[in-house]
PDB file of C-alpha atoms in Angstrom:
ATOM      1  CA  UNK A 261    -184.469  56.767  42.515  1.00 50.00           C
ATOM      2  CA  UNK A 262    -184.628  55.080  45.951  1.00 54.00           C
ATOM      3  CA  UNK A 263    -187.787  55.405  48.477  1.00 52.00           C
ATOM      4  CA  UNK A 264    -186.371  53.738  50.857  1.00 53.00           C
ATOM      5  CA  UNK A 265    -187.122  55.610  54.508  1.00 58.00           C
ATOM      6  CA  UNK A 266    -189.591  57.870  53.020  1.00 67.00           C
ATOM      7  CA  UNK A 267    -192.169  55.614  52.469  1.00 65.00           C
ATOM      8  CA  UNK A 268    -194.432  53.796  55.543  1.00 72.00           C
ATOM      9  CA  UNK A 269    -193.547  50.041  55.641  1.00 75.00           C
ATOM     10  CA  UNK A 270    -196.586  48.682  53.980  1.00 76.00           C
ATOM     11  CA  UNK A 271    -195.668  50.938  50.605  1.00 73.00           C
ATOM     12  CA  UNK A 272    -192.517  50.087  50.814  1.00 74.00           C
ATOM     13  CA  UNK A 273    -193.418  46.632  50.515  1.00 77.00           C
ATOM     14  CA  UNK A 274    -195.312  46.812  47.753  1.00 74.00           C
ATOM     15  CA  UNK A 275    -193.013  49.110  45.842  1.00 73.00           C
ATOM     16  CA  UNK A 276    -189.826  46.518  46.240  1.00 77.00           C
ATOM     17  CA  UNK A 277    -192.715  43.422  45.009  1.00 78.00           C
ATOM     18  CA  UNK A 278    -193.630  45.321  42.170  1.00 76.00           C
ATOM     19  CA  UNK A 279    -189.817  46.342  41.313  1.00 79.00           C
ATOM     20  CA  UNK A 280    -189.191  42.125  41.766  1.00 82.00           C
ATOM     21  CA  UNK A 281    -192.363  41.612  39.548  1.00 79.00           C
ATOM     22  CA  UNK A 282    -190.905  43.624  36.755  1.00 82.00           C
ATOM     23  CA  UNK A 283    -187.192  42.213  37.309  1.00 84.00           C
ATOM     24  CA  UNK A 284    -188.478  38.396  37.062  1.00 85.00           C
ATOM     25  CA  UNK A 285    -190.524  39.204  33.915  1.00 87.00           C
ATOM     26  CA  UNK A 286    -187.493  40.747  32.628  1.00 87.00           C
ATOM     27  CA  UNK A 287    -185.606  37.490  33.385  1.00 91.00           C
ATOM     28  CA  UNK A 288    -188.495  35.647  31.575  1.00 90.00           C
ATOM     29  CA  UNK A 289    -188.211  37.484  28.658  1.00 92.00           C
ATOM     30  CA  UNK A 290    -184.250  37.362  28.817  1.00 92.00           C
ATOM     31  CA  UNK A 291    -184.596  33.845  29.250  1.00 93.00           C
ATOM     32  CA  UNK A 292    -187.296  33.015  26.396  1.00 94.00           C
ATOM     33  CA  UNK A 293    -184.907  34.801  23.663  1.00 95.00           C
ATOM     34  CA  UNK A 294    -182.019  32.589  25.087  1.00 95.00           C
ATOM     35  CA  UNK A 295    -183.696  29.478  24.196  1.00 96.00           C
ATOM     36  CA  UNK A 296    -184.970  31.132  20.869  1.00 96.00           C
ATOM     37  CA  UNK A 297    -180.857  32.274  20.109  1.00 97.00           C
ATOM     38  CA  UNK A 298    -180.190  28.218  20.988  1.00 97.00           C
ATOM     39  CA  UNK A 299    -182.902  26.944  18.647  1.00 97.00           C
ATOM     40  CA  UNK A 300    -181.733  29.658  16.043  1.00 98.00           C
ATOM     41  CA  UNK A 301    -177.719  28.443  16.389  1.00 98.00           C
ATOM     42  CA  UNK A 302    -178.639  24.767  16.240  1.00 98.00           C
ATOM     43  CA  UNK A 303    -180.871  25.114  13.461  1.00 98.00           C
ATOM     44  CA  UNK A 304    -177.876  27.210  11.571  1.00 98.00           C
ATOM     45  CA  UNK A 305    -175.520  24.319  12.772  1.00 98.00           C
ATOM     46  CA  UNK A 306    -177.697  21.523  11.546  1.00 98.00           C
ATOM     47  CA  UNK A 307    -178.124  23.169   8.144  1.00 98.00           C
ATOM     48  CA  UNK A 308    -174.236  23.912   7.797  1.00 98.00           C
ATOM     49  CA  UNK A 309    -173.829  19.936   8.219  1.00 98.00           C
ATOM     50  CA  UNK A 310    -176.379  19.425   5.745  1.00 98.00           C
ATOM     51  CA  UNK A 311    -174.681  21.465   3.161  1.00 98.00           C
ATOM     52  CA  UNK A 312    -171.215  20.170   4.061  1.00 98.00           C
ATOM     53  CA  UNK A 313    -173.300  16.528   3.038  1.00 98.00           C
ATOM     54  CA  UNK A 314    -174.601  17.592   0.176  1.00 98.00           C
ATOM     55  CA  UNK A 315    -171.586  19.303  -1.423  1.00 98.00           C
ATOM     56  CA  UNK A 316    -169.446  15.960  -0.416  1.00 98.00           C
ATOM     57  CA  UNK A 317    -172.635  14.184  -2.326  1.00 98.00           C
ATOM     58  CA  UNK A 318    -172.224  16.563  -5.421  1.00 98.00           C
ATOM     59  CA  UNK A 319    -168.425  16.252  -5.500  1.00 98.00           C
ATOM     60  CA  UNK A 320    -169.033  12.420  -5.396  1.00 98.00           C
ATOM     61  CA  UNK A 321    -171.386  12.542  -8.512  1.00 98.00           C
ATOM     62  CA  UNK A 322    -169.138  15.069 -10.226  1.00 98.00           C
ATOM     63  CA  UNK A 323    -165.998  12.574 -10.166  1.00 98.00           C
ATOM     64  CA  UNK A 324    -168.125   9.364 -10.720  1.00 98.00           C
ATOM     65  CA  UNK A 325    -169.539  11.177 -14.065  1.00 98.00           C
ATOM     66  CA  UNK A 326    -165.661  12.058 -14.895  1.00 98.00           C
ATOM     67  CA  UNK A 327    -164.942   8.196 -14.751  1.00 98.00           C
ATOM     68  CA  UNK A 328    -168.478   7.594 -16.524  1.00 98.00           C
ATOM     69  CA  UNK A 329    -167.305   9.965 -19.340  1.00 98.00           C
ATOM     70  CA  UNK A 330    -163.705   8.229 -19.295  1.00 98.00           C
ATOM     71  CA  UNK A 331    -165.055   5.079 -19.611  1.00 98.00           C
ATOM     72  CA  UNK A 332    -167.738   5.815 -22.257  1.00 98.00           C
ATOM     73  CA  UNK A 333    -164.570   7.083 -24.368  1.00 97.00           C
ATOM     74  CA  UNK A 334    -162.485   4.239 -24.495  1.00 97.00           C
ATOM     75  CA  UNK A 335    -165.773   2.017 -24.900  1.00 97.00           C
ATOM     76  CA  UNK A 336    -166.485   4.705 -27.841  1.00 96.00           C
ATOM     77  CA  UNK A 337    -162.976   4.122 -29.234  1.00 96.00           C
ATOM     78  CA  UNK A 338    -163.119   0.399 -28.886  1.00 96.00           C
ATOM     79  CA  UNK A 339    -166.152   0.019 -30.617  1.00 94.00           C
ATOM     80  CA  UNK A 340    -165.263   1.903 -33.717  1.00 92.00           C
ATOM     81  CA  UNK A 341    -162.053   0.354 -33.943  1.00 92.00           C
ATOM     82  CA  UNK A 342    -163.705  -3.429 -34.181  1.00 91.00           C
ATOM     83  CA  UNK A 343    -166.489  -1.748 -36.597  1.00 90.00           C
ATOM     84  CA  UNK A 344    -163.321  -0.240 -38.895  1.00 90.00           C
ATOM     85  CA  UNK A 345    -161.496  -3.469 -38.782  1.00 89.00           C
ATOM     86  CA  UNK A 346    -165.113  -5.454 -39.197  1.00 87.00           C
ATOM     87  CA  UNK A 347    -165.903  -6.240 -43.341  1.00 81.00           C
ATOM     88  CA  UNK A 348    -169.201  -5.250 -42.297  1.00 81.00           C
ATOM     89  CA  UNK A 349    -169.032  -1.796 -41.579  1.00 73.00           C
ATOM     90  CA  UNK A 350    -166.244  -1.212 -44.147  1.00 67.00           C
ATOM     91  CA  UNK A 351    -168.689  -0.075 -47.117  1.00 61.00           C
ATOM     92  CA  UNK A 352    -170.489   2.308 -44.899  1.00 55.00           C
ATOM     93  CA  UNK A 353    -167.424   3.230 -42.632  1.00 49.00           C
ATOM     94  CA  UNK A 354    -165.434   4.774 -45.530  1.00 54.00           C
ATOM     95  CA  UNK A 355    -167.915   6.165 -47.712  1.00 55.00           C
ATOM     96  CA  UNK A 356    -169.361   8.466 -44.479  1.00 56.00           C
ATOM     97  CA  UNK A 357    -165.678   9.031 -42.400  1.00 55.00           C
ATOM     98  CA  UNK A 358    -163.338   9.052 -45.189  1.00 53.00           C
ATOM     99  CA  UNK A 359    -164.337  12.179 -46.919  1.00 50.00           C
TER     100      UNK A 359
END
């Protein structure tokens, strides 16, 4: 409602400062949970690049421990072809494999 006219001068005065009072703490609140919502959004931004990191990290692992498995294989399979074809490992070899 507006008290404009019906009001003397000195009231009115003091009515429109209080009205500005209450419209700049308004702005200071709007203002304050602004700059929280920014903080918030970066934060949320900062941790979506840290997850995008890690998974690329975990993805790295995962495919070096493929190749780490691979490798172990062949080495595996190399191994226990020189210990079959070794006279060494013969007596042992056939009595435990060769069932």
């Amino acid at each position: 409602e507006h008290l404009s006219g019906t009001l003397p001068p000195k009231v009115e005065r003091a009515h429109s400062t209080m009205m500005n009072a209450d419209m700049d703490a308004v702005e200071a609140e709007n203002q304050v949970e602004l700059e929280e919502k920014t903080r918030l959004i970066n934060q949320v931004l900062e941790l979506q690049h840290t997850l995008e990191d890690l998974s690329a990290r975990v993805d790295a692992v995962k495919e070096e421990n493929l190749k780490l498995k691979s490798e172990n294989q062949v080495l595996g399979q190399y191994i226990e072809n020189l210990m079959s074809a070794s006279s060494v490992f013969q007596t042992t070899d056939t009595k435990s494999k060769r069932k």
